[in-house]
Coordinates of C-alpha atoms and ligand atoms in Angstrom, one line a residue:
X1 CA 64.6 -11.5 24.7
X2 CA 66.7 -9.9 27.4
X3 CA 68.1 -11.3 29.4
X4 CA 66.8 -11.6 33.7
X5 CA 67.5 -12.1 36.3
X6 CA 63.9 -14.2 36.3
X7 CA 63.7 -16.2 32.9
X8 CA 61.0 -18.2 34.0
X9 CA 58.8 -15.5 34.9
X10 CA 59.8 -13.5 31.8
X11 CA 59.0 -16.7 29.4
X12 CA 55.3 -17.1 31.4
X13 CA 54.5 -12.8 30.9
X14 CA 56.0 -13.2 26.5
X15 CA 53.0 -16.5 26.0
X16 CA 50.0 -14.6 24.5
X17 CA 46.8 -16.2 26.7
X18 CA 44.5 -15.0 23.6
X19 CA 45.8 -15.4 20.0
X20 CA 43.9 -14.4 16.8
X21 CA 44.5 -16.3 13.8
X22 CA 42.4 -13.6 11.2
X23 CA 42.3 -10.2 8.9
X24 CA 43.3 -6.8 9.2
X25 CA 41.9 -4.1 6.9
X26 CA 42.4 -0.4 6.7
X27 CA 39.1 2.0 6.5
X28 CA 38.9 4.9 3.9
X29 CA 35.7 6.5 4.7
X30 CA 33.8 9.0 3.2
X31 CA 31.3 11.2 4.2
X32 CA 28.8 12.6 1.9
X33 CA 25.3 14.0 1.7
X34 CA 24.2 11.2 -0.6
X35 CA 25.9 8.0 -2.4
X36 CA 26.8 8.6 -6.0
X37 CA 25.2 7.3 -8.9
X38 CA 27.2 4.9 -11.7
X39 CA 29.5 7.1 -13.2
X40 CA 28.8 10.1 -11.0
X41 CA 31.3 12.5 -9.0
X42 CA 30.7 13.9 -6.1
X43 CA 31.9 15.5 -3.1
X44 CA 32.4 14.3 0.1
X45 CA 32.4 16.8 3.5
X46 CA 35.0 14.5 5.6
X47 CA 37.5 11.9 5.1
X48 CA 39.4 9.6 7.4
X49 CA 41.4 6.2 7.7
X50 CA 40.4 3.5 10.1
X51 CA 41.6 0.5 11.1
X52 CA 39.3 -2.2 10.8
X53 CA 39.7 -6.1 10.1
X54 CA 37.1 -8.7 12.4
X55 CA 40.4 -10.3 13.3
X56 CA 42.3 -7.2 14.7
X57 CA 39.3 -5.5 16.0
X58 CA 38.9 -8.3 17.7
X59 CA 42.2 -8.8 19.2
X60 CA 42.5 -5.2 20.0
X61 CA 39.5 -5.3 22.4
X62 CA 40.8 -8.5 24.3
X63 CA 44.4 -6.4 24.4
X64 CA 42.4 -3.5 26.3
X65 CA 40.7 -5.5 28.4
X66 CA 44.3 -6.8 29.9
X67 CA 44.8 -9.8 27.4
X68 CA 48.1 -10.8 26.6
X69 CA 47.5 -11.4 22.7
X70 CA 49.1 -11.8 19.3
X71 CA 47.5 -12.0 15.7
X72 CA 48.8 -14.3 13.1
X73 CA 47.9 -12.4 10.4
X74 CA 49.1 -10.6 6.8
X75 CA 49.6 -7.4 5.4
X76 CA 50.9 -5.6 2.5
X77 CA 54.8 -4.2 2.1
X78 CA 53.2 -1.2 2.0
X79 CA 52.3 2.5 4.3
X80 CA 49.0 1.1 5.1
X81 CA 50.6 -2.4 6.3
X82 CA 53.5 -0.5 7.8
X83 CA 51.4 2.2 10.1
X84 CA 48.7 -0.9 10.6
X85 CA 51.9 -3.0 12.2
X86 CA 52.5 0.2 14.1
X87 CA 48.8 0.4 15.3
X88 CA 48.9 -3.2 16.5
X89 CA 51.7 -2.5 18.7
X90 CA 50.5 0.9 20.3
X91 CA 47.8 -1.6 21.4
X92 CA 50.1 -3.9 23.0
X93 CA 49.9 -6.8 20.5
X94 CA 52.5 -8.9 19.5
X95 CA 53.3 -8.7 16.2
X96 CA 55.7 -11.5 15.6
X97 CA 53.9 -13.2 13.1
X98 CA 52.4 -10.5 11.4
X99 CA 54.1 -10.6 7.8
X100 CA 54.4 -8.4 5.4
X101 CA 53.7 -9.7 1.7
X102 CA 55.0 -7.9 -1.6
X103 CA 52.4 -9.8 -3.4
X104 CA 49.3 -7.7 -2.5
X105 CA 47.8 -4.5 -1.0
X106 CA 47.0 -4.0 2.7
X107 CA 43.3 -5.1 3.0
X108 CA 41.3 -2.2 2.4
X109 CA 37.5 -1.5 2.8
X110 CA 36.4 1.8 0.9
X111 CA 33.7 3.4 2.6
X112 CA 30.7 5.9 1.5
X113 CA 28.3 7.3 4.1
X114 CA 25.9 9.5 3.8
X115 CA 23.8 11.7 6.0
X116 CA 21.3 8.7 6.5
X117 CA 23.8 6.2 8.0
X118 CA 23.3 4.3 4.5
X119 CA 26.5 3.2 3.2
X120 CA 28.2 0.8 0.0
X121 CA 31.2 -0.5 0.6
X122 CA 33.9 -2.6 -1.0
X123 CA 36.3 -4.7 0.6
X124 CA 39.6 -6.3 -0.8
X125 CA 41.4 -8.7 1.1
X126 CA 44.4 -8.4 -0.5
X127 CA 47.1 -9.5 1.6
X128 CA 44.7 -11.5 3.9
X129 CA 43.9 -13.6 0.9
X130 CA 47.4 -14.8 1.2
X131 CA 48.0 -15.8 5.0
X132 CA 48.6 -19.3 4.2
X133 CA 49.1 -22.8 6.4
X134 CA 52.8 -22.7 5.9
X135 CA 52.7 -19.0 8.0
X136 CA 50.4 -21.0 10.3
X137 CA 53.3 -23.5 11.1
X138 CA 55.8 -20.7 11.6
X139 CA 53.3 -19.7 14.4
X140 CA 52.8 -23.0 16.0
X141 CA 54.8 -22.0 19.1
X142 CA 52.5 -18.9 20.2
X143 CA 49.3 -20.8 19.1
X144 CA 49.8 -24.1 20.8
X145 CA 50.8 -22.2 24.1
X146 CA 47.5 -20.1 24.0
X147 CA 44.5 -20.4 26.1
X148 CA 42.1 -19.0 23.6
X149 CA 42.3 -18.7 19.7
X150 CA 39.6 -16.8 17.7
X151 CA 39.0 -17.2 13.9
X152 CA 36.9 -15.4 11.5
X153 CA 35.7 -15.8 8.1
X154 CA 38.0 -13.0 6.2
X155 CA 40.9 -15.0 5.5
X156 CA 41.2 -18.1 3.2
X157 CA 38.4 -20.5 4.9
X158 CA 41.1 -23.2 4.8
X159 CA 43.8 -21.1 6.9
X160 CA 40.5 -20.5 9.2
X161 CA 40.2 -24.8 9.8
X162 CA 44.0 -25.7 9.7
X163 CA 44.3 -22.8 12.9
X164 CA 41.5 -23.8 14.4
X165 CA 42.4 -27.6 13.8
X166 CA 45.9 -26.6 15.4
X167 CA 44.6 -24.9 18.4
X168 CA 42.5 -28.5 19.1
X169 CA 45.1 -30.5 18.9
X170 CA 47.6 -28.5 21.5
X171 CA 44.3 -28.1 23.7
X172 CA 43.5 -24.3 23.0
X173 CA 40.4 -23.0 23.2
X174 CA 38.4 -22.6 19.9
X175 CA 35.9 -19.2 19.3
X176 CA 35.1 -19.3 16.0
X177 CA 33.0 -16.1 14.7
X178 CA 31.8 -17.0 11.2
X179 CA 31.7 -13.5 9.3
X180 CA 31.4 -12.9 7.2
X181 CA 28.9 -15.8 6.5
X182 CA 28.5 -18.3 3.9
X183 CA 25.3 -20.9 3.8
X184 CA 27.9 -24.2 2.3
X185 CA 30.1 -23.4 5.5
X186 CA 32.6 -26.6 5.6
X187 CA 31.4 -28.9 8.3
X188 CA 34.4 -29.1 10.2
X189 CA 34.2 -25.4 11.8
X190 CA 31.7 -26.5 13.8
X191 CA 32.9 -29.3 15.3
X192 CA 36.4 -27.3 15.8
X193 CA 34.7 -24.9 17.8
X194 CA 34.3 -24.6 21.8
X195 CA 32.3 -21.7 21.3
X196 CA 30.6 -20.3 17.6
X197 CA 29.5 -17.0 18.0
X198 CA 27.2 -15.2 15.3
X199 CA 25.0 -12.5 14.6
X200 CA 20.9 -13.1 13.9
X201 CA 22.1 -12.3 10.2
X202 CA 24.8 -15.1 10.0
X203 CA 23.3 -17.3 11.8
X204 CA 20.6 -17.2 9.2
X205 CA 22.5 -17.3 6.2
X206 CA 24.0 -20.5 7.9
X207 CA 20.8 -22.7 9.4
X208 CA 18.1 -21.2 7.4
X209 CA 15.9 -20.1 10.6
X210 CA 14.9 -16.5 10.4
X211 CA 16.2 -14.7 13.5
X212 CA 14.2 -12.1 14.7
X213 CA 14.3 -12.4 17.9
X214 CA 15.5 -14.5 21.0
X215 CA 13.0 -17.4 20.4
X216 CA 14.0 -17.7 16.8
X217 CA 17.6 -17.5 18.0
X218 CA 17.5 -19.9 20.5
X219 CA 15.6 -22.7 17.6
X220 CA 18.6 -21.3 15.4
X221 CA 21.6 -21.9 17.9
X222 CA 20.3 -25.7 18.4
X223 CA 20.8 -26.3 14.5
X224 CA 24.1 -25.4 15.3
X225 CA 24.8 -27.1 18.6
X226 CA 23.3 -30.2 16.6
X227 CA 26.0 -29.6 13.2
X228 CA 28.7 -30.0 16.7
X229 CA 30.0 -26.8 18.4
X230 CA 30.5 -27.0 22.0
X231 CA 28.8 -24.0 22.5
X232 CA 26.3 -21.7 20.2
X233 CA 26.1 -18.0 20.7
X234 CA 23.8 -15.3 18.6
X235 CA 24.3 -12.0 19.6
X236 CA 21.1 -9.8 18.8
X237 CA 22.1 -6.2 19.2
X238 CA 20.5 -4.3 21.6
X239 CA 18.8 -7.2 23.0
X240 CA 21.8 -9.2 24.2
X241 CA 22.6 -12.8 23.5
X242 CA 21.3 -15.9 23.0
X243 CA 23.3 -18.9 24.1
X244 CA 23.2 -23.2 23.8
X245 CA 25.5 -25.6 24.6
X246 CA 25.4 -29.6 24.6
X247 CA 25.1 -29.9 27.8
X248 CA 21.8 -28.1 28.0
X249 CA 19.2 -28.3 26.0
X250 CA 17.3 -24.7 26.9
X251 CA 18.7 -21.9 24.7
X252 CA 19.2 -19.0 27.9
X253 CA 18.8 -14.9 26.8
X254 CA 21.0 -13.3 28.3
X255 CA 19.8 -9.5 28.5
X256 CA 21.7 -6.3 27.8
X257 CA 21.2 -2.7 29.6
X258 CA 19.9 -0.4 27.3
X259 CA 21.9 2.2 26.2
X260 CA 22.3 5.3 23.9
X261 CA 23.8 3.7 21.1
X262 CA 25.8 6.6 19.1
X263 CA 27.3 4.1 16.7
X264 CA 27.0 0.1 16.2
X265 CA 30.0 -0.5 13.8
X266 CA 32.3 -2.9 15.1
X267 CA 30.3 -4.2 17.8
X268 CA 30.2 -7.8 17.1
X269 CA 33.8 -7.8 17.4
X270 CA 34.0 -5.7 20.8
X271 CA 31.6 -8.7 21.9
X272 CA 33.7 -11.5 20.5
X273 CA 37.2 -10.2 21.8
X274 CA 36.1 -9.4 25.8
X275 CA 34.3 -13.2 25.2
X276 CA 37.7 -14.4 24.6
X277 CA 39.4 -12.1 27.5
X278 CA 37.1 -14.1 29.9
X279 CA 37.8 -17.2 28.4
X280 CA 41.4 -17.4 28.5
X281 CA 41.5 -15.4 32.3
X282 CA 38.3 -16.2 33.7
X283 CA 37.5 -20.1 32.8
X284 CA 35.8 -20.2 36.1
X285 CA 33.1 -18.1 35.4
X286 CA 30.2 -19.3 33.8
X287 CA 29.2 -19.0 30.2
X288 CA 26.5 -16.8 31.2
X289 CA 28.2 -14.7 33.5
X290 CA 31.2 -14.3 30.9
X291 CA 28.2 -13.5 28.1
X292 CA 27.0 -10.6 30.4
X293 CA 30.3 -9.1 30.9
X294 CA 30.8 -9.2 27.3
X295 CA 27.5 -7.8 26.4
X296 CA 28.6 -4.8 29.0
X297 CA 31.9 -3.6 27.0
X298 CA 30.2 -4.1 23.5
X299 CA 27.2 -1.5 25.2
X300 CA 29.9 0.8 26.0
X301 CA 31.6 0.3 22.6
X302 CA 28.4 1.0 21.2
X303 CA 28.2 4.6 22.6
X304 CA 31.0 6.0 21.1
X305 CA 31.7 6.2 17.2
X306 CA 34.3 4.4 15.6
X307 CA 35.4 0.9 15.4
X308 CA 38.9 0.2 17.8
X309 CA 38.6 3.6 18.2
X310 CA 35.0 3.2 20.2
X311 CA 36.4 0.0 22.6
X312 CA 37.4 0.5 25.9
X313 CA 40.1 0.1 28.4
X314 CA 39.7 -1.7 31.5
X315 CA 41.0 1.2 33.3
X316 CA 37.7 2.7 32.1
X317 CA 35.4 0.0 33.0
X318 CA 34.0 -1.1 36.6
X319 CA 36.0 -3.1 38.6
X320 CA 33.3 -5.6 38.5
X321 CA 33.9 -6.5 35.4
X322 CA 37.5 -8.1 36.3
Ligands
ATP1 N1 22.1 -0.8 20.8 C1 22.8 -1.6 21.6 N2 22.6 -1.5 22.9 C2 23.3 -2.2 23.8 N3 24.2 -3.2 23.4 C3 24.4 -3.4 22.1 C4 23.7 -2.6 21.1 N4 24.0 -3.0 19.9 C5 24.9 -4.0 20.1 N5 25.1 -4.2 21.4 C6 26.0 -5.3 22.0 O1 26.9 -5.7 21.0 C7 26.7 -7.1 20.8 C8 26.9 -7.4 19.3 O2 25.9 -6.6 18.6 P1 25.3 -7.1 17.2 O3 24.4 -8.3 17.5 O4 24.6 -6.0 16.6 O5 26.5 -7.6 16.4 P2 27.0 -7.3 14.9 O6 25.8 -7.2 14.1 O7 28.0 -8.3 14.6 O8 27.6 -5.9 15.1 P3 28.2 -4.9 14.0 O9 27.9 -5.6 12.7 O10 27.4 -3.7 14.2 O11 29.6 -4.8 14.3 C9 25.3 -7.4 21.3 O12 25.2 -8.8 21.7 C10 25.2 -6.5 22.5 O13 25.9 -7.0 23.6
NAG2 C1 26.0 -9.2 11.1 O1 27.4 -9.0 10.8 C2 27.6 -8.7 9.4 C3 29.1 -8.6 9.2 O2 29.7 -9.9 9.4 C4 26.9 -7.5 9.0 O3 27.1 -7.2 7.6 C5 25.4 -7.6 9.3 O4 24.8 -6.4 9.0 C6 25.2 -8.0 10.8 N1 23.8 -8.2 11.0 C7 23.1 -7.6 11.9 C8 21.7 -8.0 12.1 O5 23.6 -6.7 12.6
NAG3 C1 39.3 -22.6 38.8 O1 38.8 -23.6 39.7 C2 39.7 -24.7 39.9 C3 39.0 -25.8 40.6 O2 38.0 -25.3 41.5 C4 40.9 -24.1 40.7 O3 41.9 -25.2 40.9 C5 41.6 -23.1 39.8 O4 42.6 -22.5 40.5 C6 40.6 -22.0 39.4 N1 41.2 -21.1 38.5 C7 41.1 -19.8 38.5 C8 41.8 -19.0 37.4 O5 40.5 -19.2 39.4

């Protein structure tokens, strides 16, 4: 660090208020007219390389919002690792515990869409497979001196519950986004988490209650609130949230405007990461009111294609909002 004339104040503006603990993944996409068969080549009529990742999606839309963040996160010694590194920084994160493994690939998600929207994809963690605990301890000092930590489901599930169980135990907030889902989910990741936000599919997968709607949300979300989260959010596309938490019992839906949505990738995430931007800046506003704001960006993230590439700045948003 340099050195000021004003250490204090220096030390206070270096603390990330919203830290992610998760995955970073680099898009190949392809367009095509149709998916190919077994065995079949075809050609595609456009190319190009996203980033992607829940974790760094996620942190990217809390940076743009005004969050001070970091991600604790992995990548491979490789170009896609190096120029993902770079992206993280254009976006104002801090990368000082992003590392860089020999051992694998970058995480990488190839891509086929065709003219339908349909698409098959395959993901490899690769390097996000190997964020580990020990990394985690390297990282204490920027994780215990957050406000708010998110977690997702694309990284080891252990790495996921010894952050999570760090965060508790310095005091940090805890918003825990389960996805990608899985029904035996450990026990413990609900009771580490302040806030457990889903989609109608996860939150299936995980209690069992078929969500089609807000009703069926709100009987899903108190399955959750019982297994111990603070707080139990569903998100249900164009028709908002749902949210619960222990200290009320009626689920509350909190509505969206309706948009034109242009493309819906990546949306979950734009939710989750201005969720946390409230929480760690505005812990005086209420859950609802931080939900409503949150459904706002993800509408605008929603009307632009792209993942990071479709969520917006604050300098593009309505005062209102901050
Ligand atoms: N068509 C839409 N119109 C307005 N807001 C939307 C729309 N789709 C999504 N949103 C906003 O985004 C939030 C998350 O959307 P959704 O529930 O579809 O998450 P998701 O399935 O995880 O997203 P995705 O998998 O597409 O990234 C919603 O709660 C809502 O605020
Ligand atoms: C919920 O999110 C998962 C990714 O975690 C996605 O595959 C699924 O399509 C989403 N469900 C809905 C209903 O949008
Ligand atoms: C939140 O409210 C408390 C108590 O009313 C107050 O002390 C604190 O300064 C407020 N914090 C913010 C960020 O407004």
């Amino acid at each position: 660090m340099a050195a000021s004339g004003e250490p204090g104040r220096q030390w206070q503006e270096e603390v990330a208020a919203v830290v992610v603990v998760g995955s970073c993944m680099t898009d190949l996409v392809s367009l095509t007219s149709r998916l190919p068969k077994t065995g079949e080549t075809i050609h595609g009529h456009k190319f190009f390389i996203g980033f992607g990742g829940k974790g760094a999606n996620q942190c990217v839309q809390a940076a743009r919002l005004g969050a001070k963040t970091a991600i604790v996160c992995k990548v491979g010694k490789d170009s896609f690792g190096n120029d993902y590194i770079e992206n993280l920084k254009q976006n104002g994160i801090s990368t000082e515990f992003t590392y860089q493994t020999k051992d694998a690939a970058t995480g990488a998600a190839s891509i086929i869409v065709n003219n339908e929207g349909q698409n098959i994809i395959v993901i490899v963690a690769g390097a996000n497979s190997l964020l580990n605990t020990e990394d985690l301890r390297e990282a204490t000092s920027v994780i215990s001196r957050a406000k708010v930590m998110i977690c997702q489901l694309e990284i080891t599930p252990a790495t996921s519950l010894e952050a999570l169980t760090m965060a508790r135990s310095s005091g940090v907030k805890t918003l825990f986004n389960p996805a990608p889902a899985i029904a035996d989910l450990d026990a413990r990741f609900y009771t580490l988490s302040d806030v457990f936000c889903c989609n109608e599919s996860e939150a299936e997968i995980l209690t069992g209650v078929a969500v089609g709607g807000p009703a069926e949300a709100g009987k899903a979300a108190q399955v959750l609130v019982q297994r111990g989260c603070q707080v139990a959010v569903i998100t249900l596309g164009a028709a908002g949230c749902v949210m619960l938490s222990q200290t009320d019992p009626v689920p509350k839906h909190i509505l969206t405007e309706k948009v034109k949505a242009v493309d819906t990738t990546g949306a979950g995430d734009s939710f989750v990461g201005a969720l946390a931007f409230y929480m760690a800046y505005y812990p005086n506003l209420s859950l609802e009111e931080m939900l409503k704001r949150s459904n706002f960006i993800a509408a605008v993230s929603v009307q632009v294609a792209g993942t990071q590439s479709s969520y917006p700045y604050k300098k593009d948003l309505p005062f209102a909002l901050f």
